[in-house]
Short mmCIF file of C-alpha atoms in Angstrom, two decimals:
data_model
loop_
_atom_site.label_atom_id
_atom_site.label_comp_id
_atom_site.label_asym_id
_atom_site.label_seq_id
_atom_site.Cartn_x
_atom_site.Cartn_y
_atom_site.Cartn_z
CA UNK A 1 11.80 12.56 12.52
CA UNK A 2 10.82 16.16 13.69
CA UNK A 3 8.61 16.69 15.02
CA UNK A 4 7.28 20.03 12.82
CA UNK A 5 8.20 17.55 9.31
CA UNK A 6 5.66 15.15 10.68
CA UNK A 7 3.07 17.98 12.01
CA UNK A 8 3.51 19.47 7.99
CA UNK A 9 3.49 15.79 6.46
CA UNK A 10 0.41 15.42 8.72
CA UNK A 11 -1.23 18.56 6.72
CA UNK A 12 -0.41 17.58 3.05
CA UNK A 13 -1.90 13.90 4.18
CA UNK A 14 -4.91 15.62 5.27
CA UNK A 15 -5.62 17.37 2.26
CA UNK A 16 -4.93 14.52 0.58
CA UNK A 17 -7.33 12.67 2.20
CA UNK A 18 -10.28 15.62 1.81
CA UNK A 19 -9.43 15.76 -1.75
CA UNK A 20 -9.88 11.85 -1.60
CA UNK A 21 -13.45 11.91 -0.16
CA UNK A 22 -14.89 14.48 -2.12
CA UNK A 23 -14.36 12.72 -5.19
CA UNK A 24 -15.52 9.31 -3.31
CA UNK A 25 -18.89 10.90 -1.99
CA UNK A 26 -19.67 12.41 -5.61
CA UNK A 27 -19.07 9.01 -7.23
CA UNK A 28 -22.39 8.25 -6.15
CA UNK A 29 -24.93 11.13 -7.07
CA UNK A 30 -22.85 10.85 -10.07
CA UNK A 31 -24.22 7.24 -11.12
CA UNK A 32 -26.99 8.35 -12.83
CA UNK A 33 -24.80 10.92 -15.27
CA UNK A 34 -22.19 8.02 -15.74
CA UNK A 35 -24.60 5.87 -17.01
CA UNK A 36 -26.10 8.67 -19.72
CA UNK A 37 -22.29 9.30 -20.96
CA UNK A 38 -21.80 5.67 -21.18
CA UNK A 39 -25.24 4.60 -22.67
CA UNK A 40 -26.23 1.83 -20.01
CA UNK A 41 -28.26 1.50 -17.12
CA UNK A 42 -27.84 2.61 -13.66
CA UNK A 43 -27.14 -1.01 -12.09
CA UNK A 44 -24.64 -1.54 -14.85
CA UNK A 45 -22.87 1.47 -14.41
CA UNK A 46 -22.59 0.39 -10.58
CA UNK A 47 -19.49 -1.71 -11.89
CA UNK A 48 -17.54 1.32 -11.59
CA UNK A 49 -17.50 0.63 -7.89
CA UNK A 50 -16.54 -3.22 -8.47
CA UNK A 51 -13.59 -2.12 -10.83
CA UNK A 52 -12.22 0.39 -8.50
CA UNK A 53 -12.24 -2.00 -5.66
CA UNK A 54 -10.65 -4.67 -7.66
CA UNK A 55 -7.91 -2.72 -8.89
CA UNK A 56 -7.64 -2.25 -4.99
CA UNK A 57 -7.39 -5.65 -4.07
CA UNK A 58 -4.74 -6.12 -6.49
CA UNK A 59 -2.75 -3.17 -5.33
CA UNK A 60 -2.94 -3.77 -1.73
CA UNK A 61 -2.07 -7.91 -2.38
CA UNK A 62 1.04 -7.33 -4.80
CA UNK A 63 2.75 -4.00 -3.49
CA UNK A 64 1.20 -3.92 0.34
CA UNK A 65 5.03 -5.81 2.02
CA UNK A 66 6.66 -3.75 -0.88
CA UNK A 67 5.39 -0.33 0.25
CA UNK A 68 7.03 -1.21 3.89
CA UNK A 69 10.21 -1.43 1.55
CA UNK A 70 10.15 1.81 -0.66
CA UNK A 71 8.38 3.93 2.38
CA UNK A 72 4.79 4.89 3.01
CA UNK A 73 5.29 8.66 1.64
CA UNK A 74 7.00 7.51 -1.48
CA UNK A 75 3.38 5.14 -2.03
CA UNK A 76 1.05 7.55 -0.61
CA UNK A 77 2.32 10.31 -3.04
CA UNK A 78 2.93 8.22 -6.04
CA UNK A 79 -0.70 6.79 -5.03
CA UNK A 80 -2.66 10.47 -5.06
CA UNK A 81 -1.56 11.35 -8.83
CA UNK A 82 -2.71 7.18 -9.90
CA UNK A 83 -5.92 7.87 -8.32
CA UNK A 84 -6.55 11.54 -9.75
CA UNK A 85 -5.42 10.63 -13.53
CA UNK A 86 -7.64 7.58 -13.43
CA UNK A 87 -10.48 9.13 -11.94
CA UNK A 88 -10.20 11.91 -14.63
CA UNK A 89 -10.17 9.09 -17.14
CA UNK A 90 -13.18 7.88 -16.31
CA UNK A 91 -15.11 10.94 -15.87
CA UNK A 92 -13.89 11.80 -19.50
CA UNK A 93 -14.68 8.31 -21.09
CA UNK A 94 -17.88 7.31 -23.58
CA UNK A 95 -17.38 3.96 -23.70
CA UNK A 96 -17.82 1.48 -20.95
CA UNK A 97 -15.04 -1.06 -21.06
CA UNK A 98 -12.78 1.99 -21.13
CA UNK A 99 -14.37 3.44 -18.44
CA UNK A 100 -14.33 0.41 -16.69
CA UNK A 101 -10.61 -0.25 -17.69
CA UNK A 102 -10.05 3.16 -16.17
CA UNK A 103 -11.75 2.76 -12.78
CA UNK A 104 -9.63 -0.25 -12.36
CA UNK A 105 -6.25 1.43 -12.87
CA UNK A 106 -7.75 4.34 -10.61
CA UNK A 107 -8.39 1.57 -8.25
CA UNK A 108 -4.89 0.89 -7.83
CA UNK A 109 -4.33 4.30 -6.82
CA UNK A 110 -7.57 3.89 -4.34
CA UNK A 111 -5.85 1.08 -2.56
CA UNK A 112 -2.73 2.31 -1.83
CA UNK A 113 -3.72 5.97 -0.94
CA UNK A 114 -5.80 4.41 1.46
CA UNK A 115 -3.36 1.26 2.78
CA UNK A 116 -0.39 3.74 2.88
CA UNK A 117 -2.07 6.79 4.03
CA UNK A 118 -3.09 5.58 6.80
CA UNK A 119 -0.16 2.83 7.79
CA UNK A 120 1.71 6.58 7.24
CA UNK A 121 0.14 8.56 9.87
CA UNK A 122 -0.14 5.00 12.29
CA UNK A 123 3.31 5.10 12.17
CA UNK A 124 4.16 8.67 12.54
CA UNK A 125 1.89 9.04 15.89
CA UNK A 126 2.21 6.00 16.89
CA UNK A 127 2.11 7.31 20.90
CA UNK A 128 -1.60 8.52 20.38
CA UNK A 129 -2.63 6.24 16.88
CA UNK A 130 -6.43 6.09 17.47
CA UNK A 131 -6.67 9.83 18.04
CA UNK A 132 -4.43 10.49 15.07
CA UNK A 133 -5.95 8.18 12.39
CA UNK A 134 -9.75 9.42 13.45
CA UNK A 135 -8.12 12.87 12.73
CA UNK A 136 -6.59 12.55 9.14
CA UNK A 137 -9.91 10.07 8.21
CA UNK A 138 -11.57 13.32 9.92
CA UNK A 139 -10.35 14.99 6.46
CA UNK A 140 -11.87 12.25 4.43
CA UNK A 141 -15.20 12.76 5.33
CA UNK A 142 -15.48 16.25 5.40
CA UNK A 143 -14.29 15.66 1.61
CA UNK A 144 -17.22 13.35 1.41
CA UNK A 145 -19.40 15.82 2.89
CA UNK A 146 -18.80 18.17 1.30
CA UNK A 147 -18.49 16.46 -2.62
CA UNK A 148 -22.46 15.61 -2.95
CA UNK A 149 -23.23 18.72 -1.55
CA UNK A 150 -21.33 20.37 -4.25
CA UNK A 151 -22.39 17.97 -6.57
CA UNK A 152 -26.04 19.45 -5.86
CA UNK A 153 -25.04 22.54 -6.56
CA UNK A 154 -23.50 22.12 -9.78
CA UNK A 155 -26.42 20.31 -11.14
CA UNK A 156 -28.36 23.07 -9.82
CA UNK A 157 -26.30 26.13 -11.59
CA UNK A 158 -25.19 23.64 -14.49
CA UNK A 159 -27.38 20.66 -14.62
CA UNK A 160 -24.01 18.63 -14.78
CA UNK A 161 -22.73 17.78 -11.68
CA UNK A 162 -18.82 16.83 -12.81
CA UNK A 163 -17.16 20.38 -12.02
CA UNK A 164 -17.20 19.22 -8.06
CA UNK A 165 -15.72 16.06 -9.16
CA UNK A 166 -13.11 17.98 -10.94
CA UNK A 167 -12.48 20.34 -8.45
CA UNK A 168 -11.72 17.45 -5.86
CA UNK A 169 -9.23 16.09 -8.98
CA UNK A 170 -7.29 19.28 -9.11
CA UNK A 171 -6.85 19.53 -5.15
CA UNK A 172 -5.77 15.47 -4.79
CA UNK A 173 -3.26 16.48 -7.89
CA UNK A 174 -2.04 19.52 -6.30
CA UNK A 175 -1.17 17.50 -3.00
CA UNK A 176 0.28 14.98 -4.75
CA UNK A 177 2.76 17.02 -6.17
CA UNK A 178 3.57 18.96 -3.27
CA UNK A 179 4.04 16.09 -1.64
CA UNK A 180 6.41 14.71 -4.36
CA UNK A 181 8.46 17.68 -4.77
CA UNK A 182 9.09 18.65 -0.98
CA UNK A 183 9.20 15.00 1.29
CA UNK A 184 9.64 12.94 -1.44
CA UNK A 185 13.14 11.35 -0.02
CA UNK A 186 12.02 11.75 3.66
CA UNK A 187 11.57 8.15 5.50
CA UNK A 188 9.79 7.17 8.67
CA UNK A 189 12.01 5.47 10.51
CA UNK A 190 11.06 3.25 13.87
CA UNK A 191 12.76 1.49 16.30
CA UNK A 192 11.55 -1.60 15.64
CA UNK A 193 13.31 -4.41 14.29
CA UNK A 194 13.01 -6.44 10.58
CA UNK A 195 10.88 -9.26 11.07
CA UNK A 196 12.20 -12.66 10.48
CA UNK A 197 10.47 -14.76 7.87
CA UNK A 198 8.50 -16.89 10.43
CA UNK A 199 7.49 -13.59 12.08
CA UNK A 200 5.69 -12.42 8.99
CA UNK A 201 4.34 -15.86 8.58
CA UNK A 202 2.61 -15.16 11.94
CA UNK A 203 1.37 -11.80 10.58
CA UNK A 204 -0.36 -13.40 7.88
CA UNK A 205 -2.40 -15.69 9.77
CA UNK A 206 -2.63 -14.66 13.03
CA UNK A 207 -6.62 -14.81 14.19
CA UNK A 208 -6.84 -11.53 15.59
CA UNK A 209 -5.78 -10.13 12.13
CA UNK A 210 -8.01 -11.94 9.98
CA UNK A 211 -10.93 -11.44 11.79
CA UNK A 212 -10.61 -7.73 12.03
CA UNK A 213 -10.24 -7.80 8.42
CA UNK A 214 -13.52 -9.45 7.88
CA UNK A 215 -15.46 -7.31 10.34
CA UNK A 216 -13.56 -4.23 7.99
CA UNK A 217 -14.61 -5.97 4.86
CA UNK A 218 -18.31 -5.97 6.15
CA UNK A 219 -17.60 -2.26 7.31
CA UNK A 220 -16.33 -0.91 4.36
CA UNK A 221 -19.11 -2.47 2.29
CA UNK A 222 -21.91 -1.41 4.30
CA UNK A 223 -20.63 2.05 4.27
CA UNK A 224 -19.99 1.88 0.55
CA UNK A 225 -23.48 0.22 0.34
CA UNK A 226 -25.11 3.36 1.78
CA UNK A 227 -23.27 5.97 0.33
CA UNK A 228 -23.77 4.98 -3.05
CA UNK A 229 -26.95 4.29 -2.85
CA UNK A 230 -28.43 6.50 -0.18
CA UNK A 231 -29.72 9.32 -2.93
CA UNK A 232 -31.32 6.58 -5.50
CA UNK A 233 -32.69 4.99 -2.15
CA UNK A 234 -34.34 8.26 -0.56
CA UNK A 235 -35.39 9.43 -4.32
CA UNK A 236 -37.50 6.17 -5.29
CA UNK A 237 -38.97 6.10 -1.93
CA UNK A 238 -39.48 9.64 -0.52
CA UNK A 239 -40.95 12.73 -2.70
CA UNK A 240 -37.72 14.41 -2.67
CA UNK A 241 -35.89 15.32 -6.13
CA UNK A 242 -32.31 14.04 -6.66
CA UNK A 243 -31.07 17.62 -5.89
CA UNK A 244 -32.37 17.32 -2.15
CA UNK A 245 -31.56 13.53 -2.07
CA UNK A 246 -27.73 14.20 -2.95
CA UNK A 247 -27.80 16.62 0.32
CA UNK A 248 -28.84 13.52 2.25
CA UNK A 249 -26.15 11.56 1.21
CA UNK A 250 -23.81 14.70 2.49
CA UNK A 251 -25.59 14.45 5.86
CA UNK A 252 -24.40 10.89 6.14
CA UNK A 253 -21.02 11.22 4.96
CA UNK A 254 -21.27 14.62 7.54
CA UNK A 255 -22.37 12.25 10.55
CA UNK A 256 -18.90 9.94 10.05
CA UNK A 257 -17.38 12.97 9.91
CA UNK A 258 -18.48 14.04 13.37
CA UNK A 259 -17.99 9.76 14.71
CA UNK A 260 -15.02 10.51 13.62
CA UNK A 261 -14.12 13.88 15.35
CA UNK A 262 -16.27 12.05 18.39
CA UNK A 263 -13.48 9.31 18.16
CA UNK A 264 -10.21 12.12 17.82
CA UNK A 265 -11.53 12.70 21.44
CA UNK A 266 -12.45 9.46 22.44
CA UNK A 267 -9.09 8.12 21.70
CA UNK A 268 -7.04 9.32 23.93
CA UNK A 269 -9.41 8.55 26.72
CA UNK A 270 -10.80 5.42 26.48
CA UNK A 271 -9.23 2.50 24.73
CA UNK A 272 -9.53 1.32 20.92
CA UNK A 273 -12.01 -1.82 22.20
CA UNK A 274 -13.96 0.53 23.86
CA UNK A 275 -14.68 3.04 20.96
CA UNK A 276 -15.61 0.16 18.54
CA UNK A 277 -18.24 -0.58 21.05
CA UNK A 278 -19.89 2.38 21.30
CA UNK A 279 -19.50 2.93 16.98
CA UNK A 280 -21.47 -0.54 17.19
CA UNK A 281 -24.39 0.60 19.60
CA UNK A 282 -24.83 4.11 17.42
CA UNK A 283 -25.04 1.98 14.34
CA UNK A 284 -27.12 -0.48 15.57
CA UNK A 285 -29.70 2.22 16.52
CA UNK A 286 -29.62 3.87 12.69
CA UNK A 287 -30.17 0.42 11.53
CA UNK A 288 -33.41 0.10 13.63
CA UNK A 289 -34.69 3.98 12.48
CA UNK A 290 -33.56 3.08 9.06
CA UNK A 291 -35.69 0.41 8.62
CA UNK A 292 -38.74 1.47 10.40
CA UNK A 293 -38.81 4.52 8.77
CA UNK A 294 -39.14 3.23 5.05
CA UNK A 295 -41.13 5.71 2.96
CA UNK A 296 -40.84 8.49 6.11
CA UNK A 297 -38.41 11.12 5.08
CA UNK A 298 -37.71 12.58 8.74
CA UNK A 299 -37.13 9.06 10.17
CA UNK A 300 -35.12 7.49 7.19
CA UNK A 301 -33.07 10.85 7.14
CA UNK A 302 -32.32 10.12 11.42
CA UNK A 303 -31.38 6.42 10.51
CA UNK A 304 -28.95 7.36 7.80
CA UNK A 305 -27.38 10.09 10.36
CA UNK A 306 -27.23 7.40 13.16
CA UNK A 307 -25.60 4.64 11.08
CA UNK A 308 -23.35 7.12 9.74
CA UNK A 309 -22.00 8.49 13.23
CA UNK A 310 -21.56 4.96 14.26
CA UNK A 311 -19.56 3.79 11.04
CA UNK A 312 -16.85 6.92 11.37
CA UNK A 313 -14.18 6.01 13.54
CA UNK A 314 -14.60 2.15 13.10
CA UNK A 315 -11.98 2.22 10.12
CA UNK A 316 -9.14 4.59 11.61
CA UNK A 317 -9.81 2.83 14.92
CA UNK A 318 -9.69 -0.46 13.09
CA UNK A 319 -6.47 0.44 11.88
CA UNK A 320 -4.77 1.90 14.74
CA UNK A 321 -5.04 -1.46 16.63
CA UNK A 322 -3.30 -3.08 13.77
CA UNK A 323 -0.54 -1.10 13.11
CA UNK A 324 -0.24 -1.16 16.97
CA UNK A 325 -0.02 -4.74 17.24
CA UNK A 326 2.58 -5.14 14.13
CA UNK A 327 4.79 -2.28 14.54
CA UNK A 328 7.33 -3.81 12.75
CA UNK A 329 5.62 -4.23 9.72
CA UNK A 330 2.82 -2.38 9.36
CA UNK A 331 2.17 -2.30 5.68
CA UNK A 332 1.82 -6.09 5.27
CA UNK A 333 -0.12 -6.17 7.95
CA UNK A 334 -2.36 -3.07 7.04
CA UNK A 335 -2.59 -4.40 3.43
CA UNK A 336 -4.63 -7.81 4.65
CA UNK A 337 -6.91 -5.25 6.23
CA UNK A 338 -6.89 -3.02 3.28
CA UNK A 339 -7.17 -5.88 0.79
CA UNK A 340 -10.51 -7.00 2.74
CA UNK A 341 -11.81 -4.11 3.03
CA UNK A 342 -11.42 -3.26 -0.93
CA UNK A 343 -13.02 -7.06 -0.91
CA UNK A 344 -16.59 -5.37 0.67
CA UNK A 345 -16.66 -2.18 -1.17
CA UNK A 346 -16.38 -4.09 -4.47
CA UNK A 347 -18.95 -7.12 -3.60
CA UNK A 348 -21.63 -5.64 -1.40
CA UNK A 349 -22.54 -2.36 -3.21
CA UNK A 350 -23.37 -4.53 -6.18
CA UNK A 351 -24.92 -6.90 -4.25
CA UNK A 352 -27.29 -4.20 -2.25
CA UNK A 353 -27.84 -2.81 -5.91
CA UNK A 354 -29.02 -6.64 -7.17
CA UNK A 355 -30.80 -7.27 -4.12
CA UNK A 356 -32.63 -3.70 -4.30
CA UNK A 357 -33.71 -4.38 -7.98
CA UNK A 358 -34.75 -7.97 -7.57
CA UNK A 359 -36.63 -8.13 -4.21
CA UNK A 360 -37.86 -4.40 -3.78
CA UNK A 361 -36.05 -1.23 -2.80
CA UNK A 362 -37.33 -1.74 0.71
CA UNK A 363 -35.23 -4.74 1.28
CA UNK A 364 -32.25 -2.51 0.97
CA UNK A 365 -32.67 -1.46 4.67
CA UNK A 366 -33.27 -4.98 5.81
CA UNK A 367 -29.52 -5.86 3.81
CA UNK A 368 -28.21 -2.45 5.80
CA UNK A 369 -29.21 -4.28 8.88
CA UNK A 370 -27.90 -7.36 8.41
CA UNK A 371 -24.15 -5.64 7.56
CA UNK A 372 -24.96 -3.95 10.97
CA UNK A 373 -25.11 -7.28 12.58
CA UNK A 374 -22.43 -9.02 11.13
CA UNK A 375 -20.17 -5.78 12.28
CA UNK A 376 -21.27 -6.62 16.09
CA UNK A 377 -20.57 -10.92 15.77
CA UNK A 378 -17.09 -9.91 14.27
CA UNK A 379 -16.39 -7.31 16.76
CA UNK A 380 -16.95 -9.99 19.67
CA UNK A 381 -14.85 -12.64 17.77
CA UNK A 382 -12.01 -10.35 16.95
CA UNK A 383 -11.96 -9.90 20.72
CA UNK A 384 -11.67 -13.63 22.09
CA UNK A 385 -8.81 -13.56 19.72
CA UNK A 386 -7.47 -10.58 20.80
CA UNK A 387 -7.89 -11.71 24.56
CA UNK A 388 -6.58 -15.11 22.97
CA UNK A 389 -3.55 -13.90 21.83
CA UNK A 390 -2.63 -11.80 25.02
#
């Protein structure tokens, strides 16, 4: 491919992907207006993360192999308009199995923007993959940045704070289409080989692969956990109003933002095992100012930021060593990462929420911690098997 058609796929992906995490980062100063239009209560209304991430996991198990097949544009563009109708769906619904129903099908689109997307761009740079992915999941969280911030200020001009999730609805639609009408028929094509049936067999099962996906799972979850949470947390336990709490929810999705600019740099310098580390000692530091600083806005505010820096370029890092290591078939490979990951952004947001309610909101730094921890064993055991498998 050329090497200005993948520098302008590149942009449309991008945009994509801020479009993407805008509407992701509103989803969760949103909770609270979900649950009015719906007539339930806030931990009930939580489900809409749950459904999303199971209509995930079911995209990413039954198509992951297949979008290797039809090509990772052809999914990643198909996936954009999924994810914007159903998103628009829900934020139009009144009734909660509907809404729910919706969030699922959206879910579908959630998985495969994300499994593709990324596989996409993997493939595509594949010379300079960690520096690459950091820079398109840049995108993403500027997106998610940006979408409580805006989400704040349409409750402030409006006191309804679904314009900025329409706005980010519009843009993923638009790029979608652009996308569709312009590369639709372009393919990606490597050098590598077809796998043979007892190759892909390997790819399933192999160690290293399964325990990156875990350490993911616990990744995406913990990042879910906090994001979705982060204004209810700072609300019920600092003086600030939900206005100001929504803006520190943008400062965290802001600090993986800048781990992940941190890690565009770090890329190309040092290698992928090395750049997980230091994401693991930056989040292991906001875990310790998170939890000593219950109750202390200033402190709470640096742990969030800290945790936040450290989480950004564990995914797109995460990823670049896999599609690395399978070249030949990245999508099946990518989708047992994907489909863990959708795993821990479905379960442990819920679970945070139920563990919140029932022991205390203060035990939802404590739980933050503990996803912290887990991150560092799996790192270490995801690298005997790496070492393992050399």
């Amino acid at each position: 491919m050329e090497k200005r058609t993948a520098n302008t796929i590149l942009v449309f992906s991008c945009i994509g992907f801020f479009s993407f995490g805008v509407m992701w980062a509103a989803i969760g100063p949103l909770l609270s207006q979900f649950a009015e239009r719906n007539h339930t209560t806030l931990a009930t209304i939580g489900g809409l993360y749950t459904a999303l991430f199971l209509g995930a996991v079911i995209a990413q198990l039954v198509l992951g192999r297949r979008s290797d097949q039809w090509g990772q544009l052809r999914t990643f563009t198909v996936a954009l308009l999924v994810l914007a109708l159903g998103i628009t769906g829900v934020s139009i619904s009144r009734w909660l199995p509907l809404t729910f129903a919706l969030a699922f099908l959206a879910g579908w689109g959630h998985g495969m923007t994300n499994l593709s997307g990324n596989v996409m761009i993997g493939r595509l740079f594949k010379e300079n993959s960690v520096s690459a992915l950091n820079l398109v999941n840049v995108f993403f969280g500027v997106g998610a940045f940006i979408g409580p911030l805006l989400v704040s200020v349409s409750i402030t001009l409006w006191t309804n704070g679904f314009p900025a999730l329409y706005f980010s609805l519009l843009l993923m639609f638009l790029a979608g289409m652009a996308i569709l009408i312009r590369f639709f028929n372009v393919k990606i094509v490597t050098s590598e080989a077809i796998q043979t049936p007892e190759q892909q067999q390997k790819t399933r099962f192999t160690a290293f692969l399964w325990s990156m996906g875990v350490m993911i799972l616990i990744y995406v979850g913990a990042e879910s956990s906090m994001g979705g949470w982060a204004t209810t947390y700072m609300q019920q336990t600092t003086s600030l109003k939900i206005e100001l709490a929504s803006l520190v929810t943008s400062g965290f999705w802001l600090a993986i933002t800048l781990g992940r600019l941190s890690g565009t740099f770090l890329g190309s310098r040092l290698s992928a095992r090395r750049v997980l580390l230091l994401c693991l000692a930056t989040s292991t530091l906001g875990a310790v100012l998170f939890i000593a600083g219950f109750g202390q806005i200033a402190v709470s505010i640096a742990g969030i930021f800290f945790i936040g820096l450290g989480f950004g370029a564990i995914y797109p890092t995460s990823m670049a060593m896999v599609t690395t290591a399978f070249p030949s078939n990245p999508g099946q490979a990518g989708s047992v990462i994907t489909s863990l990951s959708a795993v821990g952004g479905m379960v442990l947001p819920w679970l945070q929420g139920v563990i919140m309610e029932k022991a205390g909101i203060r035990s939802g730094t404590y739980s933050i911690a503990a996803m912290v921890g887990g991150l560092i064993l799996l790192f270490f055991i995801n690298w005997h098997f790496e070492k393992k498998d050399n």
